[in-house]
Amino acid sequence: MTLLTRSLSKTHNLIGKPVLARIHKLIPFRLKKKIIEEVLNRAFKQVIDDGDLEFLKGKVIVLNLSDLNESIFIGWNSSLQVLPRGEYDVEIRGDLDEFVTLALRKEDPDTLFFQRRICIQGDTELGLAVKNLIDSVDLEELPGAIRKGLSITETLYPYLMPSGAR
């Protein structure tokens, strides 16, 4: 690991995450809800169109970003919806870095789960189905704006991850 990478990694952990967490807390729920729903429904458009999310009907998934102390409750009712805090069926928990690693496919999803860097609690069958669904999305089929966002994230990835480029 180079001196620059170590320095950027320390900056990320000492400044980046706390600042991101504070900024995130300042954003009103309605705005976060709208943005997250738009991104999720665009990212999973093909899966939604194919009817492959019906198994989520009546279920609530919570994505817990441990390091940001933030939980996102997601439900399904003909579209993916961000819900207010409440009861849930399954929690998928990990640090933001691990979810970025998952989204960018920098590591096999099973590795992230087996090493307990991302954990499933509650209805594990539902959690594994969600994990498999995420893994089945073809990155090349994502809408242009999401691919562009992932591309920018991928460019910054080695400098933002706590351990440098993984």
Tab-separated table of C-alpha atoms in Angstrom:
chain	number	residue	atom	x	y	z
A	1	MET	CA	0.000	0.000	0.000
A	2	THR	CA	1.472	3.355	-0.992
A	3	LEU	CA	1.746	6.337	1.310
A	4	LEU	CA	-0.898	8.157	-0.770
A	5	THR	CA	-3.323	5.227	-0.526
A	6	ARG	CA	-2.807	4.971	3.258
A	7	SER	CA	-3.311	8.712	3.613
A	8	LEU	CA	-6.498	8.698	1.530
A	9	SER	CA	-7.800	5.685	3.428
A	10	LYS	CA	-7.231	7.406	6.793
A	11	THR	CA	-8.872	10.576	5.477
A	12	HIS	CA	-11.839	8.497	4.283
A	13	ASN	CA	-12.313	6.890	7.697
A	14	LEU	CA	-11.599	9.957	9.848
A	15	ILE	CA	-13.298	12.650	7.779
A	16	GLY	CA	-15.226	11.186	4.849
A	17	LYS	CA	-17.556	8.826	6.681
A	18	PRO	CA	-18.409	11.171	9.578
A	19	VAL	CA	-19.081	14.032	7.156
A	20	LEU	CA	-21.155	11.765	4.904
A	21	ALA	CA	-23.112	10.539	7.930
A	22	ARG	CA	-23.825	14.120	9.053
A	23	ILE	CA	-24.844	15.255	5.576
A	24	HIS	CA	-27.044	12.188	5.208
A	25	LYS	CA	-28.831	13.023	8.473
A	26	LEU	CA	-29.580	16.547	7.213
A	27	ILE	CA	-31.361	15.354	4.072
A	28	PRO	CA	-35.133	15.156	4.639
A	29	PHE	CA	-36.631	11.658	4.518
A	30	ARG	CA	-38.935	12.576	1.601
A	31	LEU	CA	-35.987	13.607	-0.569
A	32	LYS	CA	-33.914	10.518	0.323
A	33	LYS	CA	-36.989	8.360	-0.304
A	34	LYS	CA	-37.538	9.839	-3.762
A	35	ILE	CA	-33.891	9.488	-4.810
A	36	ILE	CA	-33.444	5.953	-3.465
A	37	GLU	CA	-36.730	4.744	-4.979
A	38	GLU	CA	-35.806	6.203	-8.367
A	39	VAL	CA	-32.378	4.558	-8.339
A	40	LEU	CA	-33.708	1.187	-7.130
A	41	ASN	CA	-36.565	1.068	-9.621
A	42	ARG	CA	-34.272	2.012	-12.497
A	43	ALA	CA	-31.564	-0.433	-11.436
A	44	PHE	CA	-34.040	-3.304	-11.122
A	45	LYS	CA	-36.289	-2.298	-14.051
A	46	GLN	CA	-35.719	-5.509	-16.009
A	47	VAL	CA	-36.317	-7.666	-12.940
A	48	ILE	CA	-39.465	-5.674	-12.143
A	49	ASP	CA	-40.719	-5.949	-15.744
A	50	ASP	CA	-40.111	-9.717	-15.643
A	51	GLY	CA	-42.242	-9.985	-12.476
A	52	ASP	CA	-39.343	-11.406	-10.476
A	53	LEU	CA	-39.962	-9.258	-7.392
A	54	GLU	CA	-43.389	-10.609	-6.486
A	55	PHE	CA	-41.764	-12.692	-3.732
A	56	LEU	CA	-41.184	-9.376	-1.917
A	57	LYS	CA	-44.894	-8.511	-1.713
A	58	GLY	CA	-45.788	-7.868	1.915
A	59	LYS	CA	-42.137	-8.148	2.988
A	60	VAL	CA	-39.864	-5.439	4.341
A	61	ILE	CA	-36.107	-5.514	3.903
A	62	VAL	CA	-33.867	-3.220	5.895
A	63	LEU	CA	-30.441	-2.289	4.562
A	64	ASN	CA	-28.411	-1.266	7.588
A	65	LEU	CA	-25.349	0.849	6.778
A	66	SER	CA	-23.609	0.209	10.090
A	67	ASP	CA	-20.821	2.753	9.778
A	68	LEU	CA	-23.243	5.544	8.855
A	69	ASN	CA	-25.745	4.510	11.534
A	70	GLU	CA	-28.436	4.528	8.842
A	71	SER	CA	-31.122	2.012	7.964
A	72	ILE	CA	-33.157	2.019	4.765
A	73	PHE	CA	-36.448	0.120	4.902
A	74	ILE	CA	-37.553	-1.201	1.512
A	75	GLY	CA	-40.856	-2.783	0.535
A	76	TRP	CA	-42.568	-3.907	-2.648
A	77	ASN	CA	-45.979	-2.938	-4.007
A	78	SER	CA	-45.678	-2.976	-7.818
A	79	SER	CA	-42.488	-0.921	-7.350
A	80	LEU	CA	-39.679	-0.790	-4.821
A	81	GLN	CA	-40.571	1.676	-2.100
A	82	VAL	CA	-38.629	3.236	0.755
A	83	LEU	CA	-40.690	2.955	3.912
A	84	PRO	CA	-40.564	4.732	7.261
A	85	ARG	CA	-38.838	2.827	10.056
A	86	GLY	CA	-40.807	-0.084	11.407
A	87	GLU	CA	-41.057	-3.845	11.512
A	88	TYR	CA	-39.052	-5.814	8.962
A	89	ASP	CA	-38.604	-9.378	7.781
A	90	VAL	CA	-34.883	-9.368	7.076
A	91	GLU	CA	-31.951	-7.087	7.800
A	92	ILE	CA	-28.936	-6.955	5.509
A	93	ARG	CA	-26.184	-5.192	7.445
A	94	GLY	CA	-22.704	-3.986	6.573
A	95	ASP	CA	-20.510	-0.945	6.198
A	96	LEU	CA	-21.038	1.342	3.217
A	97	ASP	CA	-17.681	0.187	1.829
A	98	GLU	CA	-18.914	-3.401	1.642
A	99	PHE	CA	-22.114	-2.419	-0.162
A	100	VAL	CA	-20.020	-0.416	-2.652
A	101	THR	CA	-17.811	-3.492	-3.111
A	102	LEU	CA	-20.964	-5.542	-3.745
A	103	ALA	CA	-22.439	-3.031	-6.207
A	104	LEU	CA	-19.193	-2.761	-8.168
A	105	ARG	CA	-18.711	-6.544	-8.129
A	106	LYS	CA	-15.194	-6.107	-6.793
A	107	GLU	CA	-15.639	-9.312	-4.815
A	108	ASP	CA	-17.907	-12.298	-5.088
A	109	PRO	CA	-21.074	-11.605	-3.057
A	110	ASP	CA	-20.771	-14.976	-1.324
A	111	THR	CA	-17.322	-13.963	-0.055
A	112	LEU	CA	-18.746	-10.795	1.498
A	113	PHE	CA	-21.414	-12.848	3.271
A	114	PHE	CA	-19.208	-15.798	4.297
A	115	GLN	CA	-16.630	-13.408	5.759
A	116	ARG	CA	-19.513	-11.671	7.569
A	117	ARG	CA	-18.628	-8.313	6.039
A	118	ILE	CA	-22.282	-8.223	4.999
A	119	CYS	CA	-24.640	-10.089	7.334
A	120	ILE	CA	-28.210	-11.309	7.037
A	121	GLN	CA	-30.466	-11.469	10.097
A	122	GLY	CA	-34.106	-12.447	10.312
A	123	ASP	CA	-35.681	-14.347	7.418
A	124	THR	CA	-32.423	-15.701	5.990
A	125	GLU	CA	-34.200	-17.390	3.081
A	126	LEU	CA	-35.589	-14.005	2.023
A	127	GLY	CA	-32.182	-12.386	2.588
A	128	LEU	CA	-30.446	-14.960	0.392
A	129	ALA	CA	-33.090	-14.491	-2.308
A	130	VAL	CA	-32.415	-10.731	-2.237
A	131	LYS	CA	-28.641	-11.342	-2.368
A	132	ASN	CA	-29.092	-13.645	-5.369
A	133	LEU	CA	-31.355	-11.084	-7.026
A	134	ILE	CA	-28.725	-8.362	-6.609
A	135	ASP	CA	-26.067	-10.708	-7.960
A	136	SER	CA	-28.203	-11.549	-11.013
A	137	VAL	CA	-28.470	-7.947	-12.240
A	138	ASP	CA	-26.414	-7.441	-15.403
A	139	LEU	CA	-24.442	-4.227	-14.913
A	140	GLU	CA	-24.380	-3.645	-18.676
A	141	GLU	CA	-28.192	-3.621	-18.726
A	142	LEU	CA	-28.496	-0.867	-16.119
A	143	PRO	CA	-29.749	2.557	-17.235
A	144	GLY	CA	-27.030	4.943	-18.406
A	145	ALA	CA	-27.188	7.266	-15.384
A	146	ILE	CA	-26.702	4.379	-12.959
A	147	ARG	CA	-23.852	2.918	-15.053
A	148	LYS	CA	-22.220	6.368	-15.086
A	149	GLY	CA	-22.571	6.671	-11.305
A	150	LEU	CA	-21.049	3.214	-10.847
A	151	SER	CA	-18.245	4.132	-13.250
A	152	ILE	CA	-17.386	7.248	-11.235
A	153	THR	CA	-17.552	5.241	-8.008
A	154	GLU	CA	-15.312	2.574	-9.531
A	155	THR	CA	-12.749	5.222	-10.500
A	156	LEU	CA	-12.696	6.572	-6.943
A	157	TYR	CA	-12.963	3.113	-5.333
A	158	PRO	CA	-9.250	2.427	-4.709
A	159	TYR	CA	-8.866	5.788	-2.981
A	160	LEU	CA	-11.961	5.548	-0.811
A	161	MET	CA	-11.802	2.024	0.556
A	162	PRO	CA	-10.307	1.720	4.045
A	163	SER	CA	-7.760	-0.869	2.944
A	164	GLY	CA	-6.986	0.843	-0.349
A	165	ALA	CA	-7.694	-1.061	-3.552
A	166	ARG	CA	-9.064	-4.455	-2.624
